[in-house]
Amino acid sequence: MSSIMAEKLTNNSKTVYKPKFPPIKERNRIATEQPEIRKIPVPANRYTPLKQSWLKIYEPLVKHLKLQVRMNLKSRMVELKNGPETDDYGALQKGEEFVRAFLVGFQVSDALALIRLDDLFLDTFEIRDVKPLHGDHHSRAIGRVAGKDGRMKFTIENATKTRIVLTDTRVHILGSYQNIQFAKNAVVSLILGSPPGKIHNKLRTIAARLNERF
């Protein structure tokens, strides 16, 4: 029966051929689809770090995710495109999340976890969405979250197994869904004015619970 494999079935006196199709490879399915392009704008303050770390960012995108990557110097955007070699249907989304994580301020080593693990996410929220603050009140709120020499931020990261980046108006948290919620609750409480000692006690409880689970 042509080139399609067939399975011979005998039904009474009749011989019936049941077609048996070989499984379609993911790569072939992606190659037949229309190529998709993702464009990620590069903020002005991350342009120099991107140039310095370009090889570290380029290699996992091309070698592991098998994407086509280029830096558009005119529009100042990182452009990602799936090609014939792309064998993972979610590679383009993973690549975009990886690049965005670096551009908001995460280290390449931390952002790489978005490529290697499937249950990690990047959550971003505005400080003004928690509480409208202006002038010195806004600066003090960021200072409470960071702590002296960044100790409060490191404590939240270590207790909740997340990574946090603080900017002038936004907070970015990288981790699993549940751990992001733990870290977010601690950050929001500090922005609202909770004393650091109270947050430390809550974080100890969370850390003990997470350690028991693992």
Short mmCIF file of C-alpha atoms in Angstrom, two decimals:
data_model
loop_
_atom_site.label_atom_id
_atom_site.label_comp_id
_atom_site.label_asym_id
_atom_site.label_seq_id
_atom_site.Cartn_x
_atom_site.Cartn_y
_atom_site.Cartn_z
CA MET A 1 0.00 0.00 0.00
CA SER A 2 2.10 2.85 -1.32
CA SER A 3 4.73 4.12 1.13
CA ILE A 4 2.45 4.12 4.21
CA MET A 5 2.96 1.21 6.56
CA ALA A 6 -0.15 -0.95 6.90
CA GLU A 7 -1.37 -3.39 9.47
CA LYS A 8 -3.12 -6.48 8.04
CA LEU A 9 -6.36 -7.40 9.76
CA THR A 10 -8.47 -10.46 8.95
CA ASN A 11 -12.20 -10.03 9.36
CA ASN A 12 -14.02 -13.26 8.44
CA SER A 13 -13.02 -13.84 4.82
CA LYS A 14 -12.07 -10.23 4.07
CA THR A 15 -8.61 -8.75 4.44
CA VAL A 16 -8.66 -5.18 5.76
CA TYR A 17 -5.63 -2.92 5.80
CA LYS A 18 -5.43 -0.47 8.68
CA PRO A 19 -3.17 2.49 7.85
CA LYS A 20 -0.36 3.05 10.32
CA PHE A 21 1.19 6.50 10.13
CA PRO A 22 4.62 7.23 11.63
CA PRO A 23 4.64 9.90 14.38
CA ILE A 24 5.33 13.46 13.22
CA LYS A 25 8.48 14.92 14.70
CA GLU A 26 8.12 18.21 16.59
CA ARG A 27 10.88 19.78 14.50
CA ASN A 28 9.06 18.97 11.25
CA ARG A 29 5.83 20.46 12.59
CA ILE A 30 7.56 23.68 13.65
CA ALA A 31 9.44 23.93 10.35
CA THR A 32 6.20 23.79 8.35
CA GLU A 33 4.63 26.64 10.35
CA GLN A 34 5.08 30.32 9.65
CA PRO A 35 8.25 31.62 11.37
CA GLU A 36 7.44 33.76 14.41
CA ILE A 37 9.51 36.76 15.48
CA ARG A 38 9.68 38.30 18.97
CA LYS A 39 11.14 41.79 19.43
CA ILE A 40 12.32 42.84 22.89
CA PRO A 41 13.18 46.54 23.43
CA VAL A 42 16.43 47.24 25.28
CA PRO A 43 16.26 49.98 27.98
CA ALA A 44 18.96 52.64 27.77
CA ASN A 45 20.48 51.65 31.13
CA ARG A 46 20.85 47.98 30.05
CA TYR A 47 22.41 48.59 26.64
CA THR A 48 26.03 48.50 27.88
CA PRO A 49 25.53 45.41 30.12
CA LEU A 50 23.88 43.68 27.15
CA LYS A 51 26.93 44.36 24.95
CA GLN A 52 29.27 43.09 27.67
CA SER A 53 27.26 39.89 28.28
CA TRP A 54 26.14 39.27 24.68
CA LEU A 55 28.07 36.00 24.24
CA LYS A 56 26.67 34.58 27.50
CA ILE A 57 23.14 35.43 26.32
CA TYR A 58 23.66 34.40 22.69
CA GLU A 59 25.01 30.87 23.35
CA PRO A 60 22.06 29.37 25.30
CA LEU A 61 19.57 30.90 22.85
CA VAL A 62 21.31 29.42 19.80
CA LYS A 63 22.86 26.20 21.15
CA HIS A 64 20.16 25.04 23.58
CA LEU A 65 16.93 26.59 22.26
CA LYS A 66 18.15 26.58 18.62
CA LEU A 67 16.71 30.02 17.91
CA GLN A 68 17.90 32.65 15.46
CA VAL A 69 19.02 35.77 17.35
CA ARG A 70 20.21 39.22 16.39
CA MET A 71 20.62 42.63 17.98
CA ASN A 72 18.98 45.33 15.86
CA LEU A 73 21.19 48.37 16.45
CA LYS A 74 18.83 50.81 14.71
CA SER A 75 15.72 49.98 16.72
CA ARG A 76 17.73 48.83 19.77
CA MET A 77 15.79 45.60 20.05
CA VAL A 78 16.78 41.98 20.53
CA GLU A 79 15.02 39.94 17.85
CA LEU A 80 14.31 36.21 18.26
CA LYS A 81 13.02 33.90 15.54
CA ASN A 82 12.29 30.18 15.39
CA GLY A 83 14.04 28.40 12.52
CA PRO A 84 14.18 24.95 10.89
CA GLU A 85 16.47 23.66 13.67
CA THR A 86 14.10 24.66 16.49
CA ASP A 87 12.81 21.42 18.05
CA ASP A 88 10.99 22.79 21.12
CA TYR A 89 7.60 24.39 20.54
CA GLY A 90 8.00 26.61 23.63
CA ALA A 91 11.57 27.68 22.82
CA LEU A 92 10.58 31.13 21.57
CA GLN A 93 8.64 31.93 24.75
CA LYS A 94 11.49 30.66 26.96
CA GLY A 95 14.00 32.71 24.99
CA GLU A 96 11.91 35.87 25.31
CA GLU A 97 11.49 35.41 29.08
CA PHE A 98 15.24 34.79 29.46
CA VAL A 99 16.17 38.00 27.60
CA ARG A 100 13.52 40.07 29.42
CA ALA A 101 14.77 38.81 32.79
CA PHE A 102 18.29 39.99 31.96
CA LEU A 103 17.06 43.35 30.66
CA VAL A 104 15.16 44.14 33.88
CA GLY A 105 18.35 43.58 35.89
CA PHE A 106 18.84 39.89 36.73
CA GLN A 107 22.24 38.23 36.36
CA VAL A 108 22.67 35.93 33.35
CA SER A 109 23.20 32.95 35.69
CA ASP A 110 19.86 33.63 37.41
CA ALA A 111 17.97 34.31 34.18
CA LEU A 112 19.27 31.02 32.70
CA ALA A 113 17.04 29.14 35.15
CA LEU A 114 14.04 30.23 33.02
CA ILE A 115 15.46 28.14 30.16
CA ARG A 116 16.46 25.11 32.23
CA LEU A 117 13.36 24.82 34.45
CA ASP A 118 9.71 24.85 33.40
CA ASP A 119 8.11 25.96 36.68
CA LEU A 120 9.89 29.32 37.05
CA PHE A 121 8.23 32.66 36.34
CA LEU A 122 9.03 36.37 36.33
CA ASP A 123 6.60 38.61 38.20
CA THR A 124 6.70 42.42 38.09
CA PHE A 125 4.63 44.96 39.98
CA GLU A 126 4.69 48.71 40.48
CA ILE A 127 5.42 50.14 43.93
CA ARG A 128 2.68 52.75 43.44
CA ASP A 129 0.15 49.92 42.92
CA VAL A 130 0.82 48.85 46.52
CA LYS A 131 0.73 52.35 47.99
CA PRO A 132 0.97 55.77 46.29
CA LEU A 133 4.19 57.27 47.66
CA HIS A 134 6.07 60.42 46.69
CA GLY A 135 9.43 62.00 47.43
CA ASP A 136 11.19 60.81 50.57
CA HIS A 137 8.37 58.38 51.43
CA HIS A 138 9.00 56.53 48.17
CA SER A 139 12.76 56.38 48.79
CA ARG A 140 12.26 55.14 52.35
CA ALA A 141 9.95 52.36 51.12
CA ILE A 142 12.64 51.13 48.71
CA GLY A 143 15.19 51.41 51.53
CA ARG A 144 13.04 49.25 53.83
CA VAL A 145 12.82 46.52 51.17
CA ALA A 146 16.56 46.63 50.43
CA GLY A 147 17.68 46.97 54.05
CA LYS A 148 21.12 48.04 55.22
CA ASP A 149 23.74 46.92 52.65
CA GLY A 150 20.98 44.93 50.91
CA ARG A 151 20.57 42.51 53.83
CA MET A 152 16.77 42.57 53.91
CA LYS A 153 16.54 41.77 50.20
CA PHE A 154 19.04 38.92 50.57
CA THR A 155 17.09 37.54 53.54
CA ILE A 156 13.86 37.49 51.52
CA GLU A 157 15.65 35.85 48.57
CA ASN A 158 17.27 33.13 50.69
CA ALA A 159 14.15 32.38 52.74
CA THR A 160 11.79 32.16 49.74
CA LYS A 161 14.31 30.73 47.21
CA THR A 162 13.73 33.61 44.79
CA ARG A 163 15.70 36.43 43.17
CA ILE A 164 14.61 40.07 43.48
CA VAL A 165 15.55 43.18 41.49
CA LEU A 166 14.57 46.61 42.83
CA THR A 167 14.30 49.58 40.50
CA ASP A 168 13.08 53.12 41.08
CA THR A 169 9.41 52.28 40.48
CA ARG A 170 9.17 48.49 40.07
CA VAL A 171 9.95 45.24 41.85
CA HIS A 172 10.86 42.15 39.79
CA ILE A 173 10.73 38.68 41.39
CA LEU A 174 12.04 35.47 39.77
CA GLY A 175 11.07 32.06 41.15
CA SER A 176 8.37 29.40 41.31
CA TYR A 177 4.75 30.54 41.56
CA GLN A 178 4.32 29.79 45.28
CA ASN A 179 7.72 31.20 46.26
CA ILE A 180 6.99 34.40 44.33
CA GLN A 181 3.84 34.85 46.43
CA PHE A 182 5.84 34.44 49.67
CA ALA A 183 8.45 36.98 48.52
CA LYS A 184 5.79 39.37 47.21
CA ASN A 185 3.91 39.34 50.52
CA ALA A 186 7.13 40.21 52.38
CA VAL A 187 8.00 43.05 49.97
CA VAL A 188 4.46 44.47 50.06
CA SER A 189 4.43 44.40 53.88
CA LEU A 190 7.71 46.34 53.98
CA ILE A 191 6.40 48.92 51.49
CA LEU A 192 3.30 49.39 53.65
CA GLY A 193 5.51 50.06 56.68
CA SER A 194 5.69 46.77 58.62
CA PRO A 195 8.70 46.59 60.97
CA PRO A 196 11.59 44.46 59.61
CA GLY A 197 11.64 42.33 62.80
CA LYS A 198 8.10 41.12 62.14
CA ILE A 199 9.00 40.24 58.52
CA HIS A 200 12.10 38.34 59.72
CA ASN A 201 9.93 36.15 61.96
CA LYS A 202 7.54 35.38 59.09
CA LEU A 203 10.45 34.56 56.79
CA ARG A 204 11.92 32.12 59.33
CA THR A 205 8.60 30.26 59.38
CA ILE A 206 8.44 30.21 55.56
CA ALA A 207 12.06 29.02 55.26
CA ALA A 208 11.45 26.19 57.76
CA ARG A 209 8.32 25.13 55.86
CA LEU A 210 10.13 25.12 52.50
CA ASN A 211 13.09 23.16 53.91
CA GLU A 212 10.73 20.52 55.32
CA ARG A 213 9.09 20.17 51.91
CA PHE A 214 12.40 19.63 50.14
#
